[in-house]
């Protein structure tokens, strides 16, 4: 839950923060690469910052993954200009792993305080408002995978040695990081990030925790806060964490599996109906809308070169555009309601999603695609219940199953060719996103696959 003392102090001004031991407040947002960026202000200055924000360059919208500033988007084509980063004060928490600092998400506004078209939080808020106008409410939860190694521990060839390389999913893997795991669970709880479960995942040195569902904006905030919490706990135990889509070439990658559900008047539309797998007609239309727009959606939810390396058939990451009931090879995995868990449990998991996605934009495009399906009354095709990668090309074509884009050019073609997803992002932000992706691709020309993996490893 939210640190009530910090939240109350923030509401009552900077003088109330000092007795609580807060020296600075870090205001965080995510850029078009899914990389958290921030400004930290002294506690004594927070009153003014809460009212007027802090100045930042608008060019953060055209930073690529490796901090090259791209000038191919005309409205942000030069060094002049300023915007304001305004803290969302009621979301402030004191960081358990960095007790001298508080953390708060930020909203980007124009210099005069008006909405700024490149603010990802604003993009998501508009989709949530659009859903509410249609009488619909969304919930979102995350499965977050990450890799752990000892700080500075590599094999001399640019590869990292995982903290543990043994049987997956067992208590021995958790025992190898016992102190870290204990601190992480305590810190996440203190920071108001509710965890459903935590375990050692399939890959060497790979771990995963799941976050409880929340409204979309809260879910996006928590994703950024959870990553900060993991990195701080890892540092405290001499470890280094990476959420990069692929940490080591040839191994499984790290996903940020995005689970969503949609309700009307408190009823989960993905259960209790007579449609496919027990969905209502609107729930099935939501899934069908996601499936229709999936190539453009994934251009936002798995946008980096490292993301593209992760999206391989046979790795449970959803390389093919299809849906299935509890099928972990399907890009869209329907998790149905059960008598044990109840109707509210039903959700759709998006497998091709990772930490290179801006969490606000990722949820915005998922909601936009799903709303389009509901508005048009779409009907999904039959579910796929095995691995489409084992099918022949002819069988995949017969069932309308196709490989998701595997190059930057293909992803951008899908995104720019989809008016619905472009409209959700806004034309200005879409074009800024384009130039960033193209800059990343140009930087990687001539690099082999291993070099690309290494170049992204510690960005997340």
Short mmCIF file of C-alpha atoms in Angstrom, two decimals:
data_model
loop_
_atom_site.label_atom_id
_atom_site.label_comp_id
_atom_site.label_asym_id
_atom_site.label_seq_id
_atom_site.Cartn_x
_atom_site.Cartn_y
_atom_site.Cartn_z
CA UNK A 1 0.00 0.00 0.00
CA UNK A 2 1.01 3.64 -0.41
CA UNK A 3 3.32 5.00 2.28
CA UNK A 4 0.66 7.11 4.01
CA UNK A 5 3.19 9.16 6.00
CA UNK A 6 5.01 10.19 2.84
CA UNK A 7 1.78 10.82 0.93
CA UNK A 8 0.49 12.98 3.76
CA UNK A 9 3.77 14.85 4.05
CA UNK A 10 3.79 15.53 0.32
CA UNK A 11 0.31 16.98 0.56
CA UNK A 12 1.32 19.18 3.51
CA UNK A 13 4.50 20.57 2.01
CA UNK A 14 8.27 20.23 2.05
CA UNK A 15 8.64 20.99 5.76
CA UNK A 16 6.80 17.76 6.57
CA UNK A 17 9.21 15.63 4.50
CA UNK A 18 12.39 16.43 6.42
CA UNK A 19 11.37 14.77 9.74
CA UNK A 20 10.67 11.60 7.78
CA UNK A 21 14.27 11.47 6.54
CA UNK A 22 13.54 12.31 2.92
CA UNK A 23 16.39 14.31 1.36
CA UNK A 24 15.22 14.20 -2.24
CA UNK A 25 12.26 13.26 -4.41
CA UNK A 26 12.92 11.45 -7.68
CA UNK A 27 10.35 12.17 -10.39
CA UNK A 28 10.27 9.35 -12.96
CA UNK A 29 8.84 8.82 -16.41
CA UNK A 30 9.60 6.32 -19.20
CA UNK A 31 10.80 7.26 -22.67
CA UNK A 32 10.00 5.71 -26.03
CA UNK A 33 12.53 2.93 -25.34
CA UNK A 34 10.93 1.90 -22.06
CA UNK A 35 13.93 3.34 -20.23
CA UNK A 36 13.09 5.16 -16.98
CA UNK A 37 14.33 8.76 -16.93
CA UNK A 38 14.18 11.05 -13.92
CA UNK A 39 14.84 14.32 -12.16
CA UNK A 40 15.60 14.45 -8.43
CA UNK A 41 14.73 17.58 -6.45
CA UNK A 42 15.65 18.43 -2.86
CA UNK A 43 12.86 17.97 -0.36
CA UNK A 44 13.04 21.67 0.48
CA UNK A 45 12.18 22.55 -3.13
CA UNK A 46 9.27 20.17 -3.46
CA UNK A 47 6.50 22.69 -2.75
CA UNK A 48 7.41 24.72 -5.83
CA UNK A 49 8.02 21.63 -7.96
CA UNK A 50 4.66 20.13 -7.03
CA UNK A 51 2.96 23.28 -8.27
CA UNK A 52 5.02 24.18 -11.33
CA UNK A 53 7.07 21.09 -12.13
CA UNK A 54 10.73 21.01 -13.12
CA UNK A 55 12.06 21.91 -16.54
CA UNK A 56 13.26 19.21 -18.94
CA UNK A 57 14.10 19.19 -22.62
CA UNK A 58 11.35 18.01 -24.97
CA UNK A 59 14.04 16.07 -26.82
CA UNK A 60 13.71 13.15 -24.41
CA UNK A 61 10.88 12.08 -26.73
CA UNK A 62 13.49 11.49 -29.46
CA UNK A 63 16.24 9.86 -27.41
CA UNK A 64 17.01 6.43 -28.81
CA UNK A 65 17.94 3.42 -26.68
CA UNK A 66 21.59 4.49 -26.47
CA UNK A 67 20.92 8.19 -25.83
CA UNK A 68 21.45 9.45 -29.35
CA UNK A 69 19.17 12.45 -29.89
CA UNK A 70 17.30 11.99 -33.16
CA UNK A 71 16.37 15.04 -35.23
CA UNK A 72 14.27 13.31 -37.88
CA UNK A 73 10.96 14.38 -36.31
CA UNK A 74 10.31 17.96 -37.44
CA UNK A 75 8.45 19.35 -34.38
CA UNK A 76 11.41 18.33 -32.20
CA UNK A 77 14.06 19.12 -34.75
CA UNK A 78 16.38 21.38 -32.75
CA UNK A 79 17.82 22.12 -29.32
CA UNK A 80 15.43 24.90 -28.32
CA UNK A 81 12.42 24.54 -26.08
CA UNK A 82 11.41 23.37 -22.63
CA UNK A 83 8.58 21.42 -21.03
CA UNK A 84 7.63 20.79 -17.41
CA UNK A 85 7.78 17.51 -15.52
CA UNK A 86 5.08 17.62 -12.85
CA UNK A 87 4.97 15.03 -10.04
CA UNK A 88 1.78 13.06 -9.46
CA UNK A 89 1.90 13.86 -5.76
CA UNK A 90 -0.62 11.33 -4.50
CA UNK A 91 1.51 8.50 -5.94
CA UNK A 92 4.61 9.36 -3.90
CA UNK A 93 6.36 6.65 -1.84
CA UNK A 94 9.54 6.62 0.19
CA UNK A 95 11.85 4.02 -1.33
CA UNK A 96 12.48 1.22 1.13
CA UNK A 97 15.80 0.36 -0.49
CA UNK A 98 16.84 4.04 -0.72
CA UNK A 99 15.30 5.48 2.46
CA UNK A 100 16.68 8.98 1.92
CA UNK A 101 14.64 9.33 -1.25
CA UNK A 102 11.01 9.33 -2.26
CA UNK A 103 9.81 8.18 -5.68
CA UNK A 104 6.95 9.68 -7.65
CA UNK A 105 5.77 9.29 -11.27
CA UNK A 106 5.73 12.39 -13.42
CA UNK A 107 3.45 13.89 -16.01
CA UNK A 108 4.94 15.94 -18.86
CA UNK A 109 3.13 19.14 -19.81
CA UNK A 110 3.88 22.06 -22.12
CA UNK A 111 5.63 25.11 -20.70
CA UNK A 112 2.26 26.82 -20.16
CA UNK A 113 0.86 23.78 -18.33
CA UNK A 114 -1.30 22.55 -21.21
CA UNK A 115 -1.25 18.87 -22.33
CA UNK A 116 1.85 17.80 -24.24
CA UNK A 117 1.24 15.26 -27.03
CA UNK A 118 4.34 13.20 -26.24
CA UNK A 119 3.46 12.50 -22.58
CA UNK A 120 2.96 8.70 -22.34
CA UNK A 121 0.93 8.97 -19.14
CA UNK A 122 -1.50 11.29 -20.91
CA UNK A 123 -1.80 8.87 -23.84
CA UNK A 124 -2.87 6.08 -21.48
CA UNK A 125 -5.21 8.31 -19.50
CA UNK A 126 -7.04 9.24 -22.69
CA UNK A 127 -7.65 5.58 -23.54
CA UNK A 128 -8.90 4.86 -20.02
CA UNK A 129 -11.27 7.83 -20.32
CA UNK A 130 -12.45 6.61 -23.73
CA UNK A 131 -13.20 3.19 -22.24
CA UNK A 132 -15.07 4.76 -19.32
CA UNK A 133 -17.25 6.73 -21.75
CA UNK A 134 -18.26 3.38 -23.26
CA UNK A 135 -19.09 1.99 -19.81
CA UNK A 136 -15.97 -0.22 -19.72
CA UNK A 137 -13.31 -0.65 -17.06
CA UNK A 138 -9.91 -2.25 -17.54
CA UNK A 139 -7.58 -4.01 -15.12
CA UNK A 140 -3.96 -4.87 -15.80
CA UNK A 141 -1.31 -6.97 -14.08
CA UNK A 142 2.27 -7.89 -14.90
CA UNK A 143 4.58 -10.87 -14.83
CA UNK A 144 8.08 -9.41 -14.72
CA UNK A 145 11.12 -11.54 -15.53
CA UNK A 146 14.70 -10.49 -14.82
CA UNK A 147 18.22 -11.91 -14.75
CA UNK A 148 20.61 -11.78 -11.79
CA UNK A 149 24.38 -11.98 -11.77
CA UNK A 150 27.04 -10.82 -9.35
CA UNK A 151 28.16 -7.26 -9.96
CA UNK A 152 31.23 -7.30 -12.21
CA UNK A 153 31.01 -11.07 -12.70
CA UNK A 154 31.66 -12.02 -16.33
CA UNK A 155 33.66 -14.65 -18.16
CA UNK A 156 36.02 -12.28 -19.93
CA UNK A 157 34.23 -12.66 -23.25
CA UNK A 158 31.51 -10.11 -22.67
CA UNK A 159 29.08 -12.65 -21.28
CA UNK A 160 27.65 -12.70 -17.77
CA UNK A 161 27.64 -15.65 -15.41
CA UNK A 162 24.18 -16.15 -13.92
CA UNK A 163 23.84 -16.18 -10.16
CA UNK A 164 22.49 -19.73 -10.36
CA UNK A 165 22.66 -22.35 -13.10
CA UNK A 166 20.71 -25.38 -11.97
CA UNK A 167 17.20 -26.81 -11.81
CA UNK A 168 14.56 -24.22 -12.54
CA UNK A 169 11.53 -23.32 -10.44
CA UNK A 170 12.87 -24.96 -7.28
CA UNK A 171 13.70 -23.81 -3.74
CA UNK A 172 17.44 -24.24 -4.35
CA UNK A 173 17.32 -21.50 -6.96
CA UNK A 174 15.57 -19.19 -4.49
CA UNK A 175 18.04 -20.16 -1.76
CA UNK A 176 20.88 -18.94 -3.96
CA UNK A 177 19.48 -15.40 -3.60
CA UNK A 178 17.87 -15.79 -0.19
CA UNK A 179 18.89 -12.43 1.29
CA UNK A 180 18.03 -10.55 -1.89
CA UNK A 181 14.65 -12.27 -2.18
CA UNK A 182 13.74 -11.45 1.41
CA UNK A 183 14.66 -7.79 1.02
CA UNK A 184 12.91 -7.52 -2.34
CA UNK A 185 9.61 -8.86 -1.00
CA UNK A 186 9.77 -6.55 2.01
CA UNK A 187 10.73 -3.55 -0.12
CA UNK A 188 8.04 -4.14 -2.72
CA UNK A 189 5.43 -4.36 0.05
CA UNK A 190 6.69 -1.20 1.71
CA UNK A 191 6.76 0.61 -1.64
CA UNK A 192 3.11 -0.25 -2.28
CA UNK A 193 3.73 -2.81 -5.02
CA UNK A 194 1.51 -5.85 -4.29
CA UNK A 195 3.18 -9.12 -5.31
CA UNK A 196 1.17 -12.26 -6.03
CA UNK A 197 4.13 -14.67 -6.23
CA UNK A 198 7.91 -14.81 -6.79
CA UNK A 199 9.95 -17.73 -8.12
CA UNK A 200 13.10 -18.84 -9.89
CA UNK A 201 12.26 -18.92 -13.61
CA UNK A 202 13.31 -21.21 -16.45
CA UNK A 203 16.53 -19.55 -17.62
CA UNK A 204 19.87 -19.59 -15.80
CA UNK A 205 19.88 -16.77 -13.27
CA UNK A 206 16.32 -15.83 -14.23
CA UNK A 207 13.61 -14.91 -11.73
CA UNK A 208 10.04 -13.70 -11.99
CA UNK A 209 7.42 -12.02 -9.85
CA UNK A 210 3.80 -11.21 -10.62
CA UNK A 211 2.04 -7.99 -9.66
CA UNK A 212 -1.59 -7.90 -8.58
CA UNK A 213 -4.00 -6.35 -11.10
CA UNK A 214 -4.90 -2.67 -10.86
CA UNK A 215 -6.34 0.07 -13.02
CA UNK A 216 -4.10 0.65 -16.07
CA UNK A 217 -2.41 3.88 -14.93
CA UNK A 218 -1.62 2.43 -11.50
CA UNK A 219 -0.33 -0.75 -13.15
CA UNK A 220 2.05 1.27 -15.34
CA UNK A 221 3.27 3.29 -12.35
CA UNK A 222 3.89 0.10 -10.40
CA UNK A 223 5.85 -1.46 -13.24
CA UNK A 224 8.38 1.38 -13.12
CA UNK A 225 8.48 1.39 -9.32
CA UNK A 226 8.96 -2.39 -9.21
CA UNK A 227 11.97 -2.17 -11.51
CA UNK A 228 13.53 0.54 -9.33
CA UNK A 229 12.93 -1.62 -6.26
CA UNK A 230 14.59 -4.66 -7.84
CA UNK A 231 17.68 -2.71 -8.87
CA UNK A 232 18.10 -1.21 -5.38
CA UNK A 233 17.72 -4.58 -3.63
CA UNK A 234 20.17 -6.19 -6.07
CA UNK A 235 22.76 -3.49 -5.43
CA UNK A 236 22.42 -3.98 -1.66
CA UNK A 237 23.41 -7.64 -2.07
CA UNK A 238 26.27 -7.22 -4.53
CA UNK A 239 24.11 -8.29 -7.48
CA UNK A 240 23.19 -6.77 -10.79
CA UNK A 241 19.72 -7.13 -12.28
CA UNK A 242 18.71 -6.91 -15.93
CA UNK A 243 15.19 -6.78 -17.33
CA UNK A 244 16.59 -6.68 -20.90
CA UNK A 245 14.55 -8.74 -23.37
CA UNK A 246 17.58 -10.95 -24.01
CA UNK A 247 20.59 -11.05 -21.68
CA UNK A 248 22.57 -13.90 -23.25
CA UNK A 249 22.36 -15.04 -26.85
CA UNK A 250 20.69 -18.42 -27.19
CA UNK A 251 19.00 -18.34 -23.78
CA UNK A 252 15.37 -17.61 -22.97
CA UNK A 253 14.55 -13.93 -22.72
CA UNK A 254 12.89 -11.74 -20.13
CA UNK A 255 9.27 -10.89 -20.78
CA UNK A 256 6.95 -8.38 -19.22
CA UNK A 257 3.84 -10.47 -19.74
CA UNK A 258 0.93 -8.09 -19.74
CA UNK A 259 -2.40 -9.42 -18.42
CA UNK A 260 -5.57 -7.43 -19.03
CA UNK A 261 -9.28 -7.85 -18.40
CA UNK A 262 -12.28 -5.72 -19.30
CA UNK A 263 -15.51 -5.34 -17.31
CA UNK A 264 -18.88 -3.69 -17.70
CA UNK A 265 -20.89 -2.79 -14.58
CA UNK A 266 -18.54 -4.90 -12.48
CA UNK A 267 -18.85 -8.03 -14.64
CA UNK A 268 -15.72 -9.48 -16.22
CA UNK A 269 -16.54 -9.79 -19.92
CA UNK A 270 -14.00 -12.57 -20.41
CA UNK A 271 -16.11 -15.04 -18.43
CA UNK A 272 -19.71 -16.05 -17.82
CA UNK A 273 -20.81 -15.98 -21.44
CA UNK A 274 -21.70 -18.46 -24.13
CA UNK A 275 -18.94 -17.40 -26.51
CA UNK A 276 -15.57 -19.08 -27.12
CA UNK A 277 -14.01 -20.45 -23.91
CA UNK A 278 -16.87 -18.99 -21.89
CA UNK A 279 -16.31 -15.38 -22.94
CA UNK A 280 -19.19 -12.97 -23.46
CA UNK A 281 -19.67 -11.57 -26.95
CA UNK A 282 -17.95 -8.32 -25.88
CA UNK A 283 -15.12 -10.20 -24.22
CA UNK A 284 -14.54 -12.22 -27.36
CA UNK A 285 -14.66 -9.00 -29.40
CA UNK A 286 -12.00 -7.50 -27.11
CA UNK A 287 -9.71 -10.45 -27.79
CA UNK A 288 -10.49 -10.31 -31.52
CA UNK A 289 -9.57 -6.61 -31.60
CA UNK A 290 -6.23 -7.37 -29.98
CA UNK A 291 -5.58 -10.14 -32.46
CA UNK A 292 -6.48 -7.99 -35.46
CA UNK A 293 -4.08 -5.20 -34.43
CA UNK A 294 -1.42 -7.43 -32.91
CA UNK A 295 1.45 -6.60 -35.33
CA UNK A 296 1.03 -2.86 -34.62
CA UNK A 297 0.50 -3.45 -30.91
CA UNK A 298 3.69 -5.54 -30.64
CA UNK A 299 5.63 -2.79 -32.42
CA UNK A 300 4.99 -0.84 -29.20
CA UNK A 301 5.05 -3.64 -26.60
CA UNK A 302 8.25 -5.33 -27.88
CA UNK A 303 9.93 -2.53 -29.82
CA UNK A 304 13.70 -2.93 -29.45
CA UNK A 305 16.26 -4.93 -31.41
CA UNK A 306 16.71 -7.00 -28.27
CA UNK A 307 12.94 -7.58 -28.23
CA UNK A 308 13.08 -8.89 -31.80
CA UNK A 309 15.86 -11.31 -30.83
CA UNK A 310 13.70 -12.62 -27.99
CA UNK A 311 10.64 -13.29 -30.16
CA UNK A 312 11.49 -16.78 -31.41
CA UNK A 313 9.21 -19.77 -31.98
CA UNK A 314 9.43 -22.40 -29.28
CA UNK A 315 10.38 -20.02 -26.46
CA UNK A 316 6.89 -19.29 -25.09
CA UNK A 317 7.11 -15.67 -26.15
CA UNK A 318 4.33 -15.57 -28.75
CA UNK A 319 6.15 -15.33 -32.07
CA UNK A 320 2.99 -16.12 -34.06
CA UNK A 321 -0.16 -14.01 -34.17
CA UNK A 322 -2.82 -16.30 -32.75
CA UNK A 323 -4.75 -16.89 -29.56
CA UNK A 324 -5.27 -19.97 -27.47
CA UNK A 325 -6.77 -21.10 -24.19
CA UNK A 326 -3.87 -21.52 -21.75
CA UNK A 327 -1.52 -21.93 -24.73
CA UNK A 328 1.86 -20.47 -23.80
CA UNK A 329 3.06 -20.48 -27.41
CA UNK A 330 0.17 -18.25 -28.49
CA UNK A 331 0.80 -14.52 -28.58
CA UNK A 332 -2.55 -14.05 -26.82
CA UNK A 333 -3.12 -16.58 -24.05
CA UNK A 334 -6.63 -16.60 -22.64
CA UNK A 335 -6.56 -17.45 -18.93
CA UNK A 336 -10.16 -18.53 -18.33
CA UNK A 337 -12.20 -18.34 -15.17
CA UNK A 338 -12.35 -21.49 -13.03
CA UNK A 339 -14.62 -22.57 -10.18
CA UNK A 340 -11.67 -22.31 -7.80
CA UNK A 341 -10.56 -18.81 -8.81
CA UNK A 342 -13.90 -17.28 -9.75
CA UNK A 343 -15.13 -15.26 -12.76
CA UNK A 344 -13.04 -12.20 -11.97
CA UNK A 345 -9.84 -14.14 -12.63
CA UNK A 346 -10.30 -14.41 -16.40
CA UNK A 347 -7.79 -12.36 -18.40
CA UNK A 348 -5.84 -12.17 -21.63
CA UNK A 349 -2.06 -12.44 -21.43
CA UNK A 350 0.02 -10.69 -24.08
CA UNK A 351 3.22 -12.73 -24.40
CA UNK A 352 5.25 -10.53 -26.84
CA UNK A 353 5.81 -7.69 -24.37
CA UNK A 354 8.97 -6.77 -22.49
CA UNK A 355 10.74 -4.04 -20.54
CA UNK A 356 11.74 -2.17 -23.70
CA UNK A 357 8.10 -1.12 -23.91
CA UNK A 358 6.99 2.11 -22.33
CA UNK A 359 4.39 0.68 -19.89
CA UNK A 360 1.94 3.54 -20.42
CA UNK A 361 2.07 3.31 -24.21
CA UNK A 362 1.89 -0.48 -24.12
CA UNK A 363 -1.33 -0.44 -22.15
CA UNK A 364 -2.71 2.40 -24.25
CA UNK A 365 -2.36 0.48 -27.51
CA UNK A 366 -3.71 -2.74 -25.98
CA UNK A 367 -6.81 -0.90 -24.77
CA UNK A 368 -7.24 0.91 -28.10
CA UNK A 369 -7.05 -2.35 -30.06
CA UNK A 370 -9.49 -4.07 -27.74
CA UNK A 371 -11.95 -1.19 -27.77
CA UNK A 372 -11.89 -1.25 -31.55
CA UNK A 373 -12.88 -4.91 -31.46
CA UNK A 374 -15.73 -4.25 -29.03
CA UNK A 375 -17.05 -1.27 -30.99
CA UNK A 376 -17.10 -3.29 -34.20
CA UNK A 377 -18.41 -6.50 -32.65
CA UNK A 378 -15.51 -8.61 -33.97
CA UNK A 379 -15.54 -12.38 -33.59
CA UNK A 380 -12.22 -14.19 -33.03
CA UNK A 381 -11.18 -17.20 -35.10
CA UNK A 382 -10.92 -20.63 -33.50
CA UNK A 383 -8.25 -20.89 -30.78
CA UNK A 384 -4.89 -22.52 -31.50
CA UNK A 385 -4.07 -25.17 -28.90
CA UNK A 386 -0.64 -26.37 -29.99
CA UNK A 387 2.58 -24.83 -31.26
CA UNK A 388 1.96 -23.09 -34.60
CA UNK A 389 5.70 -23.13 -35.18
CA UNK A 390 5.37 -26.88 -35.79
CA UNK A 391 2.75 -26.34 -38.48
CA UNK A 392 3.46 -26.15 -42.18
CA UNK A 393 3.23 -22.79 -43.89
CA UNK A 394 0.12 -24.03 -45.68
CA UNK A 395 -1.59 -24.98 -42.42
CA UNK A 396 -0.73 -21.63 -40.83
CA UNK A 397 -2.12 -19.81 -43.88
CA UNK A 398 -5.28 -21.90 -43.74
CA UNK A 399 -5.86 -20.84 -40.11
CA UNK A 400 -4.83 -17.21 -40.62
CA UNK A 401 -1.79 -17.60 -38.36
CA UNK A 402 1.24 -15.53 -39.32
CA UNK A 403 4.63 -14.71 -37.87
CA UNK A 404 4.78 -11.38 -36.08
CA UNK A 405 7.17 -8.79 -37.57
CA UNK A 406 10.80 -9.79 -37.09
CA UNK A 407 12.58 -6.64 -38.30
CA UNK A 408 12.38 -2.96 -37.44
CA UNK A 409 11.13 -2.23 -40.94
CA UNK A 410 8.31 -4.76 -40.62
CA UNK A 411 7.33 -3.46 -37.19
CA UNK A 412 7.24 0.15 -38.34
CA UNK A 413 5.27 -0.86 -41.42
CA UNK A 414 2.67 -2.50 -39.17
CA UNK A 415 2.53 0.48 -36.82
CA UNK A 416 2.42 3.22 -39.44
CA UNK A 417 -0.12 1.27 -41.48
CA UNK A 418 -2.58 0.98 -38.59
CA UNK A 419 -4.66 4.13 -38.20
CA UNK A 420 -6.28 2.89 -35.00
CA UNK A 421 -3.01 2.41 -33.12
CA UNK A 422 -1.50 5.58 -34.59
CA UNK A 423 -4.58 7.45 -33.43
CA UNK A 424 -4.22 6.11 -29.90
CA UNK A 425 -0.62 7.29 -29.72
CA UNK A 426 -1.21 10.52 -31.63
CA UNK A 427 0.52 11.37 -34.88
CA UNK A 428 3.29 13.41 -33.23
CA UNK A 429 4.26 10.70 -30.76
CA UNK A 430 4.00 8.01 -33.44
CA UNK A 431 6.47 9.87 -35.64
CA UNK A 432 8.86 10.45 -32.71
CA UNK A 433 8.64 6.72 -31.98
CA UNK A 434 9.47 6.01 -35.62
CA UNK A 435 12.67 8.05 -35.69
CA UNK A 436 13.86 6.47 -32.43
CA UNK A 437 13.39 2.95 -33.81
CA UNK A 438 15.13 3.86 -37.04
CA UNK A 439 18.05 5.34 -35.12
CA UNK A 440 18.42 2.14 -33.12
CA UNK A 441 18.43 0.11 -36.32
CA UNK A 442 21.05 2.34 -37.95
CA UNK A 443 23.30 2.07 -34.90
CA UNK A 444 23.17 -1.74 -35.06
CA UNK A 445 24.16 -1.99 -38.73
CA UNK A 446 27.21 -4.20 -38.99
CA UNK A 447 26.82 -5.65 -35.48
CA UNK A 448 26.36 -9.36 -35.02
CA UNK A 449 23.63 -10.82 -32.82
CA UNK A 450 25.86 -11.16 -29.76
CA UNK A 451 26.97 -7.52 -29.99
CA UNK A 452 23.35 -6.38 -30.14
CA UNK A 453 22.48 -8.45 -27.06
CA UNK A 454 25.39 -6.96 -25.12
CA UNK A 455 24.48 -3.42 -26.16
CA UNK A 456 21.03 -3.73 -24.58
CA UNK A 457 21.93 -5.88 -21.57
CA UNK A 458 22.29 -3.14 -18.96
CA UNK A 459 19.80 -0.63 -20.35
CA UNK A 460 16.94 -2.17 -18.35
#
